[in-house]
Amino acid sequence: MSAAVDDGGLPPDLHRPAYGVATLADVLPSVAATLGAPVARGDLPADPLGLAAALHGARRVAVLLVDGLGADLVRAHAGLAPTLAALTSPAGDLQAPCPSTTPVSLTTIGTGLPPGSHGVLGFVTEVPGEGRTLNHTQWADDPDPADWQARPTVFERVAADGVAVTAVGPWAYAGSGLTAAAYRGADYTGAVGPGDLTALMRSALDAGPRALVYGYMAELDLTGHVRGVDSPSWRGQLTLVDRVVEQLVDGLPDDAALLVTADHGMLDVSAHTRLDLDDEPDLADGVRLLAGEPRARYVHTEPGAEADVLDRWRGVLGDRAWVVGREEAVASGIFGPVDDALAARIGDVVALARGSWVLVSSRLEPGPSRLAAYHGSLTATELAIPLLAARGRALG
């Protein structure tokens, strides 16, 4: 028996991101409006989150994105993060894009667009016509970032309006393909640690009478993946994140505001909800290439095999995943509007994990198959991300 579905064709435990209303894509457009440099996004409102009113008078805005800081996790560990817990929430929880994974989210916040428009559509995707995959976290300059992600970023558009724009992130990511695709137009400054990131962000806020400063912290996500989100290691890392936020709040100029958000949530996965695709030989029949990640799989098929592969994957996975063909996935709206030229980056078959299931491949991906916690699908915990705010003294 098939599970009940909502109006987008999704089972009830998975959710379509509300692009243009309250997602990660809406953060920087609302910041741009706050700074008096609104960016057009078709028919969408210039300030969907209402930040111009909430941060009235702000001439400098810092946005800190903490990788893996899901809204549910913030609430569950408020005692470990008193600074975060004390911040206001000007627009409530936001939603991550689909798939709920870092490269997709970073490009979504940078462009102000859903994945179907900017084209970074997964952690690992096929490069159409070349029979190879692109891991977006290991991307250098092939394909050319300007071609692979050709849309202008919010950073570019705000900088053209005279706003001083800086992005601060890990030193190792300077000049990477993902940095170029997501942060194009910002002056990227590499940080060598959390203390350095704090100092660099505070310094960049003084770069001009109007300033947009974006910062990215990666360590909480990695700790969660390796140790689990209910581990002592993860809790210890959260306290360090809270300390960074405290330092940023304490150093805010009077006319500045700080926003703290995330790219996705995360959930622990037990041995009982791991399906190793390599142990299911029927799933390999007709498959040309496997992409995506354990909770958001893209299956590229041999010519003419799509229908058979779709049937087999549905039969084997059952209620462990929502399994659909590319056209149905696109029509559901989970990626936002999908440009025709970008659709082939999505698998012929899409499998989004339900519950706490993961679809690992121990031979193809030995490292990712052994993690303690994951994200990538469309459960409420993976999608819900915070938007927290602090304001300088002159803003009240």
PDB file of C-alpha atoms in Angstrom, residues 55-296:
ATOM      1  CA  LEU A  55      16.656  45.629  11.918  1.00  0.00           C
ATOM      2  CA  HIS A  56      15.514  49.173  11.209  1.00  0.00           C
ATOM      3  CA  GLY A  57      18.450  51.546  10.946  1.00  0.00           C
ATOM      4  CA  ALA A  58      21.113  48.902  10.440  1.00  0.00           C
ATOM      5  CA  ARG A  59      23.822  50.084   8.053  1.00  0.00           C
ATOM      6  CA  ARG A  60      26.094  47.110   8.591  1.00  0.00           C
ATOM      7  CA  VAL A  61      24.947  43.490   8.805  1.00  0.00           C
ATOM      8  CA  ALA A  62      26.986  40.408   9.678  1.00  0.00           C
ATOM      9  CA  VAL A  63      25.569  36.994   8.761  1.00  0.00           C
ATOM     10  CA  LEU A  64      27.145  33.968  10.443  1.00  0.00           C
ATOM     11  CA  LEU A  65      26.249  30.581   8.958  1.00  0.00           C
ATOM     12  CA  VAL A  66      27.079  27.691  11.295  1.00  0.00           C
ATOM     13  CA  ASP A  67      27.222  24.436   9.352  1.00  0.00           C
ATOM     14  CA  GLY A  68      24.860  21.853  10.854  1.00  0.00           C
ATOM     15  CA  LEU A  69      23.220  24.149  13.426  1.00  0.00           C
ATOM     16  CA  GLY A  70      19.665  22.931  12.914  1.00  0.00           C
ATOM     17  CA  ALA A  71      16.874  24.783  14.687  1.00  0.00           C
ATOM     18  CA  ASP A  72      15.757  21.648  16.539  1.00  0.00           C
ATOM     19  CA  LEU A  73      19.299  21.132  17.805  1.00  0.00           C
ATOM     20  CA  VAL A  74      19.530  24.734  19.061  1.00  0.00           C
ATOM     21  CA  ARG A  75      16.308  24.336  21.028  1.00  0.00           C
ATOM     22  CA  ALA A  76      17.289  20.945  22.431  1.00  0.00           C
ATOM     23  CA  HIS A  77      20.622  22.260  23.736  1.00  0.00           C
ATOM     24  CA  ALA A  78      19.719  25.799  24.796  1.00  0.00           C
ATOM     25  CA  GLY A  79      21.489  25.346  28.125  1.00  0.00           C
ATOM     26  CA  LEU A  80      24.800  24.820  26.345  1.00  0.00           C
ATOM     27  CA  ALA A  81      24.363  27.899  24.163  1.00  0.00           C
ATOM     28  CA  PRO A  82      23.023  30.749  26.326  1.00  0.00           C
ATOM     29  CA  THR A  83      24.058  33.452  23.872  1.00  0.00           C
ATOM     30  CA  LEU A  84      22.209  31.808  21.014  1.00  0.00           C
ATOM     31  CA  ALA A  85      19.224  31.167  23.264  1.00  0.00           C
ATOM     32  CA  ALA A  86      19.060  34.861  24.178  1.00  0.00           C
ATOM     33  CA  LEU A  87      18.972  36.133  20.588  1.00  0.00           C
ATOM     34  CA  THR A  88      15.712  37.185  18.986  1.00  0.00           C
ATOM     35  CA  SER A  89      14.094  35.318  16.117  1.00  0.00           C
ATOM     36  CA  PRO A  90      12.825  37.976  13.707  1.00  0.00           C
ATOM     37  CA  ALA A  91      11.261  35.576  11.206  1.00  0.00           C
ATOM     38  CA  GLY A  92      10.959  32.250  13.047  1.00  0.00           C
ATOM     39  CA  ASP A  93      12.530  29.095  11.697  1.00  0.00           C
ATOM     40  CA  LEU A  94      13.612  29.025   8.076  1.00  0.00           C
ATOM     41  CA  GLN A  95      14.006  26.011   5.800  1.00  0.00           C
ATOM     42  CA  ALA A  96      17.037  24.588   4.056  1.00  0.00           C
ATOM     43  CA  PRO A  97      16.853  23.863   0.322  1.00  0.00           C
ATOM     44  CA  CYS A  98      16.708  20.439  -1.318  1.00  0.00           C
ATOM     45  CA  PRO A  99      18.869  18.463  -0.945  1.00  0.00           C
ATOM     46  CA  SER A 100      19.560  19.731   2.574  1.00  0.00           C
ATOM     47  CA  THR A 101      23.310  19.609   2.209  1.00  0.00           C
ATOM     48  CA  THR A 102      26.149  22.106   2.475  1.00  0.00           C
ATOM     49  CA  PRO A 103      27.163  22.883  -1.147  1.00  0.00           C
ATOM     50  CA  VAL A 104      23.520  23.321  -2.132  1.00  0.00           C
ATOM     51  CA  SER A 105      22.798  25.523   0.861  1.00  0.00           C
ATOM     52  CA  LEU A 106      25.878  27.713   0.537  1.00  0.00           C
ATOM     53  CA  THR A 107      25.082  28.439  -3.099  1.00  0.00           C
ATOM     54  CA  THR A 108      21.444  29.019  -2.184  1.00  0.00           C
ATOM     55  CA  ILE A 109      22.267  31.661   0.418  1.00  0.00           C
ATOM     56  CA  GLY A 110      24.869  33.272  -1.850  1.00  0.00           C
ATOM     57  CA  THR A 111      22.617  33.591  -4.879  1.00  0.00           C
ATOM     58  CA  GLY A 112      19.287  34.071  -3.132  1.00  0.00           C
ATOM     59  CA  LEU A 113      17.916  31.412  -5.470  1.00  0.00           C
ATOM     60  CA  PRO A 114      16.618  27.853  -5.080  1.00  0.00           C
ATOM     61  CA  PRO A 115      18.817  24.997  -6.343  1.00  0.00           C
ATOM     62  CA  GLY A 116      16.878  24.504  -9.554  1.00  0.00           C
ATOM     63  CA  SER A 117      17.889  28.008 -10.599  1.00  0.00           C
ATOM     64  CA  HIS A 118      21.540  28.135  -9.515  1.00  0.00           C
ATOM     65  CA  GLY A 119      22.432  24.556 -10.504  1.00  0.00           C
ATOM     66  CA  VAL A 120      24.387  23.272  -7.508  1.00  0.00           C
ATOM     67  CA  LEU A 121      21.912  20.469  -7.006  1.00  0.00           C
ATOM     68  CA  GLY A 122      23.664  18.017  -4.711  1.00  0.00           C
ATOM     69  CA  PHE A 123      26.738  17.127  -2.718  1.00  0.00           C
ATOM     70  CA  VAL A 124      27.896  14.986  -5.653  1.00  0.00           C
ATOM     71  CA  THR A 125      26.262  15.358  -9.065  1.00  0.00           C
ATOM     72  CA  GLU A 126      26.961  14.112 -12.540  1.00  0.00           C
ATOM     73  CA  VAL A 127      28.634  16.427 -15.021  1.00  0.00           C
ATOM     74  CA  PRO A 128      26.182  15.803 -17.879  1.00  0.00           C
ATOM     75  CA  GLY A 129      27.639  14.373 -21.038  1.00  0.00           C
ATOM     76  CA  GLU A 130      31.011  13.593 -19.455  1.00  0.00           C
ATOM     77  CA  GLY A 131      30.295  10.382 -17.537  1.00  0.00           C
ATOM     78  CA  ARG A 132      31.899  11.704 -14.355  1.00  0.00           C
ATOM     79  CA  THR A 133      30.813  13.217 -11.084  1.00  0.00           C
ATOM     80  CA  LEU A 134      31.579  16.501  -9.369  1.00  0.00           C
ATOM     81  CA  ASN A 135      32.044  16.555  -5.607  1.00  0.00           C
ATOM     82  CA  HIS A 136      31.285  20.189  -4.860  1.00  0.00           C
ATOM     83  CA  THR A 137      33.393  20.239  -1.677  1.00  0.00           C
ATOM     84  CA  GLN A 138      36.480  19.075  -3.627  1.00  0.00           C
ATOM     85  CA  TRP A 139      35.874  21.306  -6.635  1.00  0.00           C
ATOM     86  CA  ALA A 140      38.754  23.404  -7.924  1.00  0.00           C
ATOM     87  CA  ASP A 141      38.175  24.886 -11.396  1.00  0.00           C
ATOM     88  CA  ASP A 142      36.748  22.069 -13.531  1.00  0.00           C
ATOM     89  CA  PRO A 143      34.025  22.738 -14.540  1.00  0.00           C
ATOM     90  CA  ASP A 144      34.581  26.482 -14.605  1.00  0.00           C
ATOM     91  CA  PRO A 145      32.578  27.863 -11.635  1.00  0.00           C
ATOM     92  CA  ALA A 146      31.387  30.797 -13.739  1.00  0.00           C
ATOM     93  CA  ASP A 147      29.793  28.363 -16.176  1.00  0.00           C
ATOM     94  CA  TRP A 148      28.557  25.739 -13.724  1.00  0.00           C
ATOM     95  CA  GLN A 149      26.900  28.417 -11.563  1.00  0.00           C
ATOM     96  CA  ALA A 150      26.263  31.316 -13.920  1.00  0.00           C
ATOM     97  CA  ARG A 151      23.708  33.295 -11.906  1.00  0.00           C
ATOM     98  CA  PRO A 152      24.841  36.548 -10.248  1.00  0.00           C
ATOM     99  CA  THR A 153      25.164  36.334  -6.482  1.00  0.00           C
ATOM    100  CA  VAL A 154      23.568  38.676  -3.990  1.00  0.00           C
ATOM    101  CA  PHE A 155      27.102  39.662  -3.013  1.00  0.00           C
ATOM    102  CA  GLU A 156      27.800  40.893  -6.546  1.00  0.00           C
ATOM    103  CA  ARG A 157      24.564  42.809  -6.748  1.00  0.00           C
ATOM    104  CA  VAL A 158      24.942  44.470  -3.353  1.00  0.00           C
ATOM    105  CA  ALA A 159      28.582  45.373  -4.039  1.00  0.00           C
ATOM    106  CA  ALA A 160      27.470  47.085  -7.264  1.00  0.00           C
ATOM    107  CA  ASP A 161      25.266  49.304  -5.081  1.00  0.00           C
ATOM    108  CA  GLY A 162      28.282  50.504  -3.096  1.00  0.00           C
ATOM    109  CA  VAL A 163      28.072  48.156  -0.112  1.00  0.00           C
ATOM    110  CA  ALA A 164      31.400  46.808   1.212  1.00  0.00           C
ATOM    111  CA  VAL A 165      31.041  43.024   0.949  1.00  0.00           C
ATOM    112  CA  THR A 166      33.267  40.490   2.715  1.00  0.00           C
ATOM    113  CA  ALA A 167      33.049  36.715   3.112  1.00  0.00           C
ATOM    114  CA  VAL A 168      35.095  35.053   5.848  1.00  0.00           C
ATOM    115  CA  GLY A 169      35.554  31.300   5.826  1.00  0.00           C
ATOM    116  CA  PRO A 170      38.133  28.537   6.212  1.00  0.00           C
ATOM    117  CA  TRP A 171      41.556  29.355   4.802  1.00  0.00           C
ATOM    118  CA  ALA A 172      41.582  26.127   2.781  1.00  0.00           C
ATOM    119  CA  TYR A 173      38.447  27.135   0.857  1.00  0.00           C
ATOM    120  CA  ALA A 174      39.910  30.313  -0.623  1.00  0.00           C
ATOM    121  CA  GLY A 175      39.841  30.030  -4.414  1.00  0.00           C
ATOM    122  CA  SER A 176      37.797  26.807  -4.475  1.00  0.00           C
ATOM    123  CA  GLY A 177      35.121  26.249  -7.083  1.00  0.00           C
ATOM    124  CA  LEU A 178      32.376  26.309  -4.469  1.00  0.00           C
ATOM    125  CA  THR A 179      33.667  29.565  -2.999  1.00  0.00           C
ATOM    126  CA  ALA A 180      33.693  31.136  -6.456  1.00  0.00           C
ATOM    127  CA  ALA A 181      30.200  29.861  -7.255  1.00  0.00           C
ATOM    128  CA  ALA A 182      28.553  30.804  -3.961  1.00  0.00           C
ATOM    129  CA  TYR A 183      30.427  33.925  -2.835  1.00  0.00           C
ATOM    130  CA  ARG A 184      31.377  35.596  -6.117  1.00  0.00           C
ATOM    131  CA  GLY A 185      31.498  39.362  -5.626  1.00  0.00           C
ATOM    132  CA  ALA A 186      32.575  39.217  -1.989  1.00  0.00           C
ATOM    133  CA  ASP A 187      36.122  39.855  -0.830  1.00  0.00           C
ATOM    134  CA  TYR A 188      36.934  36.378   0.522  1.00  0.00           C
ATOM    135  CA  THR A 189      39.189  36.346   3.575  1.00  0.00           C
ATOM    136  CA  GLY A 190      40.501  33.015   4.832  1.00  0.00           C
ATOM    137  CA  ALA A 191      40.300  32.363   8.577  1.00  0.00           C
ATOM    138  CA  VAL A 192      42.644  29.970  10.360  1.00  0.00           C
ATOM    139  CA  GLY A 193      40.352  29.275  13.314  1.00  0.00           C
ATOM    140  CA  PRO A 194      37.265  30.464  15.204  1.00  0.00           C
ATOM    141  CA  GLY A 195      39.082  33.301  16.960  1.00  0.00           C
ATOM    142  CA  ASP A 196      40.469  34.533  13.673  1.00  0.00           C
ATOM    143  CA  LEU A 197      37.039  34.340  12.056  1.00  0.00           C
ATOM    144  CA  THR A 198      35.591  36.465  14.843  1.00  0.00           C
ATOM    145  CA  ALA A 199      38.317  39.087  14.531  1.00  0.00           C
ATOM    146  CA  LEU A 200      38.087  39.204  10.738  1.00  0.00           C
ATOM    147  CA  MET A 201      34.302  39.573  10.768  1.00  0.00           C
ATOM    148  CA  ARG A 202      34.463  42.371  13.334  1.00  0.00           C
ATOM    149  CA  SER A 203      37.139  44.176  11.330  1.00  0.00           C
ATOM    150  CA  ALA A 204      35.183  43.819   8.072  1.00  0.00           C
ATOM    151  CA  LEU A 205      32.130  45.473   9.630  1.00  0.00           C
ATOM    152  CA  ASP A 206      34.193  48.663   9.693  1.00  0.00           C
ATOM    153  CA  ALA A 207      35.037  48.488   5.966  1.00  0.00           C
ATOM    154  CA  GLY A 208      32.550  51.176   4.918  1.00  0.00           C
ATOM    155  CA  PRO A 209      29.454  53.142   5.905  1.00  0.00           C
ATOM    156  CA  ARG A 210      27.393  50.239   4.576  1.00  0.00           C
ATOM    157  CA  ALA A 211      28.759  46.723   4.973  1.00  0.00           C
ATOM    158  CA  LEU A 212      27.655  43.126   4.485  1.00  0.00           C
ATOM    159  CA  VAL A 213      29.894  40.579   6.206  1.00  0.00           C
ATOM    160  CA  TYR A 214      29.280  36.865   5.801  1.00  0.00           C
ATOM    161  CA  GLY A 215      31.008  34.255   7.942  1.00  0.00           C
ATOM    162  CA  TYR A 216      31.010  30.466   7.734  1.00  0.00           C
ATOM    163  CA  MET A 217      31.908  27.933  10.459  1.00  0.00           C
ATOM    164  CA  ALA A 218      32.326  24.268   9.483  1.00  0.00           C
ATOM    165  CA  GLU A 219      33.412  22.425  12.635  1.00  0.00           C
ATOM    166  CA  LEU A 220      30.023  21.678  14.245  1.00  0.00           C
ATOM    167  CA  ASP A 221      28.834  19.781  11.178  1.00  0.00           C
ATOM    168  CA  LEU A 222      31.981  17.659  10.955  1.00  0.00           C
ATOM    169  CA  THR A 223      31.794  16.843  14.651  1.00  0.00           C
ATOM    170  CA  GLY A 224      28.182  15.778  14.285  1.00  0.00           C
ATOM    171  CA  HIS A 225      28.928  13.558  11.298  1.00  0.00           C
ATOM    172  CA  VAL A 226      31.805  11.781  13.024  1.00  0.00           C
ATOM    173  CA  ARG A 227      30.665  11.643  16.664  1.00  0.00           C
ATOM    174  CA  GLY A 228      26.899  12.160  16.491  1.00  0.00           C
ATOM    175  CA  VAL A 229      24.722  15.126  17.405  1.00  0.00           C
ATOM    176  CA  ASP A 230      24.054  13.829  20.918  1.00  0.00           C
ATOM    177  CA  SER A 231      27.708  13.195  21.710  1.00  0.00           C
ATOM    178  CA  PRO A 232      29.908  14.970  24.284  1.00  0.00           C
ATOM    179  CA  SER A 233      32.119  16.089  21.389  1.00  0.00           C
ATOM    180  CA  TRP A 234      29.203  17.752  19.588  1.00  0.00           C
ATOM    181  CA  ARG A 235      28.025  19.441  22.777  1.00  0.00           C
ATOM    182  CA  GLY A 236      31.515  20.736  23.408  1.00  0.00           C
ATOM    183  CA  GLN A 237      31.696  22.131  19.897  1.00  0.00           C
ATOM    184  CA  LEU A 238      28.348  23.869  20.353  1.00  0.00           C
ATOM    185  CA  THR A 239      29.680  25.701  23.399  1.00  0.00           C
ATOM    186  CA  LEU A 240      32.551  26.982  21.237  1.00  0.00           C
ATOM    187  CA  VAL A 241      30.079  28.181  18.600  1.00  0.00           C
ATOM    188  CA  ASP A 242      28.182  30.019  21.329  1.00  0.00           C
ATOM    189  CA  ARG A 243      31.398  31.691  22.449  1.00  0.00           C
ATOM    190  CA  VAL A 244      32.080  32.915  18.899  1.00  0.00           C
ATOM    191  CA  VAL A 245      28.560  34.350  18.719  1.00  0.00           C
ATOM    192  CA  GLU A 246      29.055  36.019  22.106  1.00  0.00           C
ATOM    193  CA  GLN A 247      32.227  37.709  20.870  1.00  0.00           C
ATOM    194  CA  LEU A 248      30.493  38.915  17.711  1.00  0.00           C
ATOM    195  CA  VAL A 249      27.566  40.311  19.695  1.00  0.00           C
ATOM    196  CA  ASP A 250      29.884  42.074  22.134  1.00  0.00           C
ATOM    197  CA  GLY A 251      31.813  43.653  19.260  1.00  0.00           C
ATOM    198  CA  LEU A 252      28.872  44.891  17.203  1.00  0.00           C
ATOM    199  CA  PRO A 253      29.115  48.529  16.093  1.00  0.00           C
ATOM    200  CA  ASP A 254      26.202  50.620  17.291  1.00  0.00           C
ATOM    201  CA  ASP A 255      24.574  50.696  13.843  1.00  0.00           C
ATOM    202  CA  ALA A 256      25.147  47.015  13.077  1.00  0.00           C
ATOM    203  CA  ALA A 257      23.171  43.791  13.342  1.00  0.00           C
ATOM    204  CA  LEU A 258      24.206  40.152  13.535  1.00  0.00           C
ATOM    205  CA  LEU A 259      22.214  37.300  12.047  1.00  0.00           C
ATOM    206  CA  VAL A 260      22.998  33.656  12.857  1.00  0.00           C
ATOM    207  CA  THR A 261      21.670  30.897  10.627  1.00  0.00           C
ATOM    208  CA  ALA A 262      22.610  27.437   9.337  1.00  0.00           C
ATOM    209  CA  ASP A 263      22.619  25.346   6.184  1.00  0.00           C
ATOM    210  CA  HIS A 264      20.682  22.315   7.451  1.00  0.00           C
ATOM    211  CA  GLY A 265      19.858  20.235  10.517  1.00  0.00           C
ATOM    212  CA  MET A 266      21.180  16.764  11.239  1.00  0.00           C
ATOM    213  CA  LEU A 267      20.059  13.482  12.780  1.00  0.00           C
ATOM    214  CA  ASP A 268      21.807  10.489  14.306  1.00  0.00           C
ATOM    215  CA  VAL A 269      21.494   7.184  12.462  1.00  0.00           C
ATOM    216  CA  SER A 270      21.646   3.757  14.089  1.00  0.00           C
ATOM    217  CA  ALA A 271      22.884   0.495  12.615  1.00  0.00           C
ATOM    218  CA  HIS A 272      19.253  -0.576  12.218  1.00  0.00           C
ATOM    219  CA  THR A 273      18.398   2.120   9.659  1.00  0.00           C
ATOM    220  CA  ARG A 274      21.360   1.710   7.291  1.00  0.00           C
ATOM    221  CA  LEU A 275      20.758   0.102   3.933  1.00  0.00           C
ATOM    222  CA  ASP A 276      23.944  -0.751   2.059  1.00  0.00           C
ATOM    223  CA  LEU A 277      23.117  -0.447  -1.621  1.00  0.00           C
ATOM    224  CA  ASP A 278      26.044  -2.722  -2.415  1.00  0.00           C
ATOM    225  CA  ASP A 279      24.229  -5.578  -0.635  1.00  0.00           C
ATOM    226  CA  GLU A 280      21.244  -5.219  -2.975  1.00  0.00           C
ATOM    227  CA  PRO A 281      22.479  -6.407  -6.405  1.00  0.00           C
ATOM    228  CA  ASP A 282      19.100  -5.797  -8.053  1.00  0.00           C
ATOM    229  CA  LEU A 283      19.553  -2.076  -7.456  1.00  0.00           C
ATOM    230  CA  ALA A 284      22.629  -1.995  -9.690  1.00  0.00           C
ATOM    231  CA  ASP A 285      20.872  -3.355 -12.787  1.00  0.00           C
ATOM    232  CA  GLY A 286      20.555  -0.632 -15.403  1.00  0.00           C
ATOM    233  CA  VAL A 287      22.409   1.905 -13.269  1.00  0.00           C
ATOM    234  CA  ARG A 288      25.124   3.856 -15.056  1.00  0.00           C
ATOM    235  CA  LEU A 289      26.200   6.143 -12.226  1.00  0.00           C
ATOM    236  CA  LEU A 290      25.286   6.710  -8.565  1.00  0.00           C
ATOM    237  CA  ALA A 291      25.525  10.248  -7.200  1.00  0.00           C
ATOM    238  CA  GLY A 292      24.117  12.339  -4.382  1.00  0.00           C
ATOM    239  CA  GLU A 293      24.757  11.216  -0.799  1.00  0.00           C
ATOM    240  CA  PRO A 294      23.306   8.688   1.682  1.00  0.00           C
ATOM    241  CA  ARG A 295      20.053  10.570   2.384  1.00  0.00           C
ATOM    242  CA  ALA A 296      19.578  12.089  -1.069  1.00  0.00           C
TER     243      ALA A 296
END
